[in-house]
Short mmCIF file of C-alpha atoms and ligand atoms in Angstrom, two decimals:
data_model
loop_
_atom_site.label_atom_id
_atom_site.label_comp_id
_atom_site.label_asym_id
_atom_site.label_seq_id
_atom_site.Cartn_x
_atom_site.Cartn_y
_atom_site.Cartn_z
CA MET A 8 -0.21 0.79 -0.05
CA LYS A 9 1.99 2.78 -0.85
CA CYS A 10 0.51 7.14 0.59
CA VAL A 11 -1.14 8.70 -2.44
CA LYS A 12 0.51 12.06 -2.79
CA CYS A 13 3.76 10.98 -2.22
CA ARG A 14 4.24 6.89 -2.85
CA GLY A 15 5.73 6.52 0.40
CA PRO A 16 4.76 3.46 2.66
CA ALA A 17 1.19 3.89 3.59
CA VAL A 18 0.67 3.61 7.34
CA VAL A 19 -3.42 4.16 6.95
CA GLU A 20 -5.68 3.71 4.47
CA VAL A 21 -9.05 5.51 4.20
CA SER A 22 -11.58 3.17 1.55
CA ARG A 23 -14.38 6.15 1.43
CA HIS A 24 -11.55 8.36 0.44
CA HIS A 25 -10.11 5.40 -2.09
CA ALA A 26 -7.04 6.93 -0.55
CA ALA A 27 -3.94 5.52 1.73
CA PHE A 28 -1.47 7.83 3.60
CA CYS A 29 1.71 7.94 5.24
CA ARG A 30 2.15 9.03 8.05
CA ASP A 31 2.99 13.53 7.45
CA HIS A 32 -0.13 12.95 4.71
CA PHE A 33 -2.23 11.47 7.14
CA VAL A 34 -1.51 13.85 9.39
CA GLU A 35 -2.49 16.33 6.63
CA HIS A 36 -5.37 14.61 5.77
CA VAL A 37 -6.63 14.91 8.95
CA LEU A 38 -6.46 18.14 8.76
CA ARG A 39 -7.69 19.43 5.58
CA GLN A 40 -11.02 17.40 6.69
CA VAL A 41 -11.49 19.34 10.06
CA GLN A 42 -10.46 22.52 8.13
CA ARG A 43 -13.27 21.73 6.00
CA ALA A 44 -15.91 20.99 8.35
CA ILE A 45 -15.26 24.36 9.96
CA GLU A 46 -15.69 26.43 6.66
CA ASP A 47 -18.32 24.45 5.06
CA GLU A 48 -20.44 24.69 7.53
CA GLY A 49 -19.65 28.19 9.06
CA MET A 50 -17.90 26.40 12.67
CA LEU A 51 -15.75 29.17 13.82
CA ALA A 52 -15.17 33.01 13.26
CA PRO A 53 -11.61 33.87 13.96
CA ASP A 54 -12.97 36.21 17.14
CA ASP A 55 -14.72 33.20 18.97
CA ARG A 56 -13.70 32.01 22.34
CA ILE A 57 -13.49 28.17 22.01
CA LEU A 58 -14.28 25.37 24.60
CA VAL A 59 -13.29 22.22 24.31
CA ALA A 60 -15.19 19.56 25.86
CA VAL A 61 -12.57 17.24 26.93
CA SER A 62 -13.68 13.93 27.88
CA GLY A 63 -10.24 13.00 28.12
CA GLY A 64 -10.83 10.11 25.37
CA LYS A 65 -9.48 9.98 22.07
CA ASP A 66 -11.94 12.30 19.87
CA SER A 67 -11.93 15.21 22.34
CA LEU A 68 -8.10 14.75 22.74
CA ALA A 69 -7.47 14.75 19.05
CA LEU A 70 -9.71 17.53 18.45
CA TRP A 71 -7.90 19.83 21.30
CA ASP A 72 -4.29 18.81 19.19
CA ILE A 73 -6.03 19.51 15.91
CA LEU A 74 -8.30 22.99 17.04
CA HIS A 75 -4.84 23.70 18.54
CA ARG A 76 -2.34 23.29 15.43
CA LEU A 77 -4.95 25.09 13.16
CA GLY A 78 -4.57 28.21 14.93
CA TYR A 79 -7.24 28.53 17.12
CA ARG A 80 -6.74 28.97 21.25
CA PRO A 81 -9.12 26.56 22.23
CA ASP A 82 -9.66 26.12 26.38
CA GLY A 83 -10.94 22.68 27.86
CA LEU A 84 -13.40 22.06 29.84
CA HIS A 85 -13.28 17.87 31.09
CA VAL A 86 -16.29 17.14 33.53
CA GLN A 87 -15.94 14.87 36.24
CA LEU A 88 -18.18 12.31 36.59
CA GLY A 89 -17.64 10.59 39.38
CA ILE A 90 -17.43 6.83 37.99
CA GLY A 91 -14.86 5.32 40.26
CA ALA A 92 -11.82 4.75 38.31
CA TYR A 93 -12.73 5.13 35.18
CA SER A 94 -13.40 9.23 35.78
CA GLU A 95 -10.09 9.77 37.71
CA GLU A 96 -7.94 7.70 34.74
CA SER A 97 -10.25 10.19 32.21
CA ALA A 98 -9.35 12.90 34.36
CA ALA A 99 -5.52 12.48 35.08
CA ARG A 100 -5.03 12.21 31.14
CA THR A 101 -6.83 15.03 30.50
CA ARG A 102 -5.01 17.58 32.85
CA ALA A 103 -1.44 16.28 31.28
CA PHE A 104 -2.25 16.67 28.20
CA ALA A 105 -3.36 19.95 28.66
CA GLY A 106 -0.06 20.33 31.02
CA GLU A 107 1.86 19.42 28.41
CA ARG A 108 0.78 21.50 25.83
CA GLY A 109 0.21 24.54 28.65
CA LEU A 110 -2.90 24.73 27.64
CA THR A 111 -6.40 25.94 29.26
CA LEU A 112 -8.31 23.30 31.38
CA HIS A 113 -11.32 23.59 33.52
CA VAL A 114 -12.50 21.23 35.78
CA VAL A 115 -16.44 20.82 36.93
CA SER A 116 -16.89 17.93 38.94
CA VAL A 117 -20.35 16.22 39.69
CA ALA A 118 -20.71 15.58 42.60
CA GLU A 119 -19.41 19.25 43.83
CA GLU A 120 -21.96 20.64 41.44
CA ILE A 121 -24.83 18.38 43.08
CA GLY A 122 -23.21 15.96 45.67
CA PHE A 123 -23.14 12.63 44.24
CA GLY A 124 -22.15 11.77 40.77
CA ILE A 125 -23.60 9.88 37.50
CA GLY A 126 -24.30 6.59 38.56
CA GLU A 127 -26.08 7.88 42.06
CA LEU A 128 -27.79 10.57 40.16
CA ALA A 129 -28.85 7.97 37.67
CA ARG A 130 -29.85 5.30 40.48
CA ARG A 131 -32.29 7.44 42.29
CA THR A 132 -34.29 9.07 39.38
CA ARG A 133 -34.49 5.69 37.78
CA ARG A 134 -33.06 6.72 34.70
CA ILE A 135 -30.45 5.20 32.11
CA PRO A 136 -27.07 5.52 33.51
CA CYS A 137 -26.31 7.15 29.26
CA SER A 138 -29.56 9.13 29.44
CA ALA A 139 -28.88 11.22 32.70
CA CYS A 140 -25.03 11.62 32.02
CA GLY A 141 -25.73 12.78 28.42
CA MET A 142 -28.31 15.63 30.23
CA THR A 143 -26.01 17.06 33.02
CA LYS A 144 -23.01 17.71 30.40
CA ARG A 145 -24.94 19.20 28.28
CA HIS A 146 -26.62 21.43 31.11
CA LEU A 147 -22.71 21.80 32.53
CA PHE A 148 -21.33 22.51 28.94
CA ASN A 149 -23.55 25.33 27.94
CA ARG A 150 -23.80 26.73 31.56
CA PHE A 151 -19.61 27.38 31.83
CA ALA A 152 -19.33 28.28 28.57
CA ARG A 153 -21.80 30.78 29.01
CA GLU A 154 -21.13 32.09 32.63
CA HIS A 155 -17.43 32.51 31.35
CA GLY A 156 -17.91 34.03 27.87
CA TYR A 157 -17.28 31.54 25.27
CA THR A 158 -19.24 32.23 21.99
CA VAL A 159 -18.80 28.45 21.03
CA VAL A 160 -18.36 24.78 22.53
CA ALA A 161 -16.98 21.85 20.37
CA THR A 162 -17.05 18.84 21.37
CA GLY A 163 -15.55 15.24 20.15
CA HIS A 164 -18.58 13.43 18.33
CA ASN A 165 -17.26 11.63 14.84
CA LEU A 166 -18.86 10.58 11.98
CA ASP A 167 -19.28 7.40 13.64
CA ASP A 168 -21.15 9.20 16.28
CA GLU A 169 -22.85 11.36 14.36
CA ALA A 170 -24.08 8.25 11.89
CA ALA A 171 -25.46 6.14 14.90
CA THR A 172 -27.40 9.22 16.38
CA LEU A 173 -28.59 9.32 12.82
CA LEU A 174 -29.73 5.65 12.76
CA GLY A 175 -31.17 6.14 15.78
CA ASN A 176 -33.88 8.54 15.42
CA VAL A 177 -34.69 7.29 12.09
CA LEU A 178 -35.83 3.77 13.64
CA HIS A 179 -37.32 5.63 16.01
CA TRP A 180 -38.67 7.98 13.35
CA GLN A 181 -37.97 10.95 16.38
CA LEU A 182 -38.35 13.46 13.45
CA ASP A 183 -37.81 16.51 16.31
CA TYR A 184 -34.43 15.35 17.12
CA MET A 185 -34.26 14.95 13.18
CA ALA A 186 -34.89 18.27 12.16
CA ARG A 187 -32.22 19.49 14.76
CA GLN A 188 -29.41 17.01 14.10
CA SER A 189 -26.44 18.62 12.82
CA ALA A 190 -22.89 19.50 12.90
CA VAL A 191 -23.46 22.77 14.13
CA MET A 192 -25.72 23.87 16.68
CA PRO A 193 -26.25 28.06 16.29
CA ALA A 194 -26.81 29.68 19.64
CA THR A 195 -30.80 31.33 18.20
CA GLU A 196 -31.98 31.89 21.60
CA GLU A 197 -30.19 33.98 24.40
CA GLY A 198 -28.28 32.48 26.93
CA LEU A 199 -27.45 29.31 24.68
CA VAL A 200 -24.18 28.81 23.46
CA LYS A 201 -22.98 27.36 19.52
CA LYS A 202 -22.23 23.79 19.31
CA VAL A 203 -19.91 22.67 17.04
CA LYS A 204 -18.90 19.09 15.94
CA PRO A 205 -15.34 19.74 13.75
CA LEU A 206 -14.48 16.58 13.39
CA VAL A 207 -17.94 15.07 11.71
CA ARG A 208 -15.83 14.79 8.72
CA LEU A 209 -13.88 11.80 9.91
CA ALA A 210 -14.41 8.17 10.44
CA GLU A 211 -13.47 7.06 14.41
CA ARG A 212 -10.87 4.43 13.67
CA GLU A 213 -9.00 7.92 11.42
CA VAL A 214 -9.47 9.59 14.70
CA ALA A 215 -8.20 6.53 16.93
CA ALA A 216 -5.08 6.53 13.62
CA TYR A 217 -4.62 10.67 14.55
CA ALA A 218 -4.65 10.07 18.30
CA VAL A 219 -1.49 7.67 18.20
CA LEU A 220 0.19 8.81 15.68
CA GLN A 221 0.75 12.17 17.25
CA GLY A 222 1.72 10.19 20.74
CA ILE A 223 -1.04 11.34 22.53
CA ASP A 224 -1.69 9.01 25.86
CA TYR A 225 -5.64 9.35 26.31
CA GLU A 226 -7.58 6.92 27.85
CA VAL A 227 -9.11 3.55 26.12
CA ASP A 228 -11.66 2.13 28.43
CA GLU A 229 -14.82 2.73 27.78
CA CYS A 230 -17.29 3.75 30.47
CA PRO A 231 -18.01 0.92 32.34
CA MET A 232 -21.59 2.09 32.52
CA ALA A 233 -22.34 2.96 28.90
CA ALA A 234 -21.95 -1.15 28.38
CA GLY A 235 -24.72 -2.84 26.00
CA ALA A 236 -25.71 1.31 24.97
CA THR A 237 -27.43 0.45 21.94
CA SER A 238 -25.73 3.39 19.95
CA HIS A 239 -22.61 0.32 19.80
CA LEU A 240 -24.76 -1.90 18.26
CA TYR A 241 -25.60 1.37 15.69
CA LYS A 242 -21.97 1.51 15.04
CA GLU A 243 -21.42 -2.31 15.21
CA VAL A 244 -23.94 -2.22 11.77
CA LEU A 245 -22.99 0.65 9.61
CA ASN A 246 -19.76 -0.83 10.52
CA ARG A 247 -20.20 -4.15 8.80
CA LEU A 248 -22.06 -1.54 6.04
CA GLU A 249 -19.63 0.48 5.98
CA HIS A 250 -16.74 -2.32 5.59
CA VAL A 251 -19.05 -4.39 2.53
CA ALA A 252 -19.47 -0.57 0.95
CA PRO A 253 -16.60 1.85 1.95
CA GLY A 254 -18.68 5.82 2.25
CA THR A 255 -21.99 4.70 3.83
CA LYS A 256 -21.69 5.79 7.27
CA GLN A 257 -20.94 9.95 4.81
CA GLN A 258 -23.73 9.52 2.20
CA PHE A 259 -25.84 8.37 4.93
CA VAL A 260 -24.73 11.79 7.50
CA PHE A 261 -24.35 14.32 4.75
CA GLY A 262 -26.96 12.87 2.46
CA PHE A 263 -28.72 13.60 5.50
CA TYR A 264 -27.91 16.87 5.76
CA GLU A 265 -27.58 18.02 3.00
CA ARG A 266 -30.88 16.29 1.34
CA GLY A 267 -32.95 15.03 3.83
CA ARG A 268 -33.03 17.23 7.07
CA ARG A 269 -35.26 20.26 4.90
CA HIS A 270 -38.12 18.17 4.81
CA PHE A 271 -38.48 17.56 8.58
CA PRO A 272 -39.71 21.11 9.86
CA LYS A 273 -37.97 22.55 13.07
CA GLU A 274 -40.93 23.18 15.36
CA PRO A 275 -40.08 26.86 16.72
CA VAL A 276 -39.53 26.33 20.26
CA ARG A 277 -39.31 29.50 22.86
CA LEU A 278 -36.59 29.31 25.87
CA GLN A 279 -36.26 31.08 29.12
CA ALA A 280 -34.00 31.26 31.95
CA CYS A 281 -34.06 28.39 33.89
CA ARG A 282 -35.87 29.66 37.59
CA VAL A 283 -33.80 27.70 39.81
CA CYS A 284 -30.04 28.01 37.49
CA GLY A 285 -30.62 30.66 34.60
CA GLU A 286 -29.96 28.11 31.88
CA PRO A 287 -31.91 28.52 28.78
CA THR A 288 -35.32 26.25 28.96
CA PRO A 289 -38.40 25.94 27.41
CA GLY A 290 -40.75 25.51 30.78
CA GLU A 291 -40.20 27.58 33.81
CA VAL A 292 -37.65 25.46 35.50
CA CYS A 293 -35.02 23.15 33.67
CA ALA A 294 -34.84 19.37 32.87
CA PHE A 295 -31.38 19.12 34.91
CA CYS A 296 -32.53 20.95 37.51
CA ARG A 297 -35.46 19.05 38.12
CA LEU A 298 -33.90 16.02 37.96
CA THR A 299 -31.13 16.42 39.97
CA GLU A 300 -34.70 18.13 42.15
CA ARG A 301 -35.94 14.31 42.08
CA ALA A 302 -32.24 12.69 43.53
CA ARG A 303 -32.01 14.40 46.19
CA ALA A 304 -35.94 13.97 47.22
CA ALA A 305 -35.64 10.23 46.65
CA ALA A 306 -32.16 10.38 49.03
CA SER A 307 -34.58 12.28 51.83
CA GLY A 308 -37.32 9.86 51.15
CA ARG A 309 -39.58 12.75 50.14
CA SER A 310 -41.47 11.01 46.77
CA ALA A 311 -39.77 11.19 44.06
CA SER A 312 -42.81 11.04 41.26
CA SER A 313 -42.57 15.00 41.73
CA GLY A 314 -41.35 15.65 37.51
CA ASN A 315 -40.67 13.12 34.38
CA GLY A 316 -37.11 14.38 34.76
CA ARG A 317 -37.59 14.92 30.75
P1 LIG B 14 -19.85 10.80 24.09
O1 LIG B 14 -21.32 11.04 24.34
O2 LIG B 14 -19.17 9.95 25.61
O3 LIG B 14 -19.08 10.38 23.05
O4 LIG B 14 -18.71 12.05 24.40
C1 LIG B 14 -19.05 13.14 23.14
C2 LIG B 14 -18.16 14.25 23.46
O5 LIG B 14 -18.74 15.02 24.68
C3 LIG B 14 -16.92 14.05 23.36
O6 LIG B 14 -16.31 14.04 22.21
C4 LIG B 14 -16.51 15.04 24.38
O7 LIG B 14 -16.53 16.20 23.12
C5 LIG B 14 -17.55 15.30 25.10
N1 LIG B 14 -17.05 14.82 25.82
C6 LIG B 14 -17.78 13.24 26.77
N2 LIG B 14 -17.49 13.44 28.27
C7 LIG B 14 -16.82 14.64 28.27
C8 LIG B 14 -16.34 15.17 30.24
N3 LIG B 14 -16.32 13.77 30.84
N4 LIG B 14 -15.81 16.23 29.66
C9 LIG B 14 -16.06 16.75 29.21
N5 LIG B 14 -16.69 16.63 27.49
C10 LIG B 14 -17.57 15.69 27.39
FE1 LIG B 15 -21.78 9.20 30.66
FE2 LIG B 15 -20.83 6.71 30.84
S1 LIG B 15 -20.02 8.57 30.22
S2 LIG B 15 -22.50 7.23 30.80
ZN1 LIG B 16 3.17 10.05 1.54
ZN1 LIG B 17 -32.34 24.79 35.66
#
């Protein structure tokens, strides 16, 4: 296998582009795909204050590294979820990455915010851990960015993540989610910070290869609470399709963005500041505050049945 750019020995094959690359040209390919996503989708402006949500895994550490190399000046935000050794190690890798590169890292702890970690939150409210966790992270990303003057939050979602989410939305005909699924979520309302996914043009294995080639020391273990998650099954199915027909994931996601999404009109939602925390929400109290209140009520033996946490 030879590099399509220099005919030297290739180290990574990218079948959907009918290409293989040597180390240097693979790095160039990755940077070009991210730059293209940023430009095509209008993700970042030169004067944006960027906050990268960094879990300590390959995607978000690679994203932080790539944005830095592309000349942006992003700071990091790590959310400590309180999931035992997995969280400790993820935080340690994130801190080491920031320390070695002299990057600014903020850390927010779920336990300090609400009094207990994600496992306890899910248990007390009888939510699936990943769903309580996702809601908590989205809440903390937006709130931290808003309170500290960041104009955009970047996450490490890659093409596989986006394709798996879209497949789940289609299988369950989640029309509202489909209308909103995007690599860019603009700040349409007061208090809502813009969200972007600059790795959306890269498959998971490309991001992993990039992280390894750049010597990024990332947390390899998956979250123990995500074992058996349906998103893993969707990714597996999509990988099988991709293996037989390279380009399937990209066509699925970008075909949807370009030709499918417009058939799912967005229902307009008016947001207001949550009475408790000030975050934008369609109701009076945001879903996160309702969920944490239910968890506290369950702990103190009060009825946990008020509100459904959604
Ligand atoms: P996941 O939902 O775990 O696939 O993560 C998707 C993206 O959310 C990651 O690429 C990160 O950008 C961000 N993220 C996930 N977990 C954390 C965390 N604990 N702290 C900060 N950002 C996170
Ligand atoms: Fe959120 Fe595992 S990272 S439940
Ligand atoms: Zn080459
Ligand atoms: Zn709130």
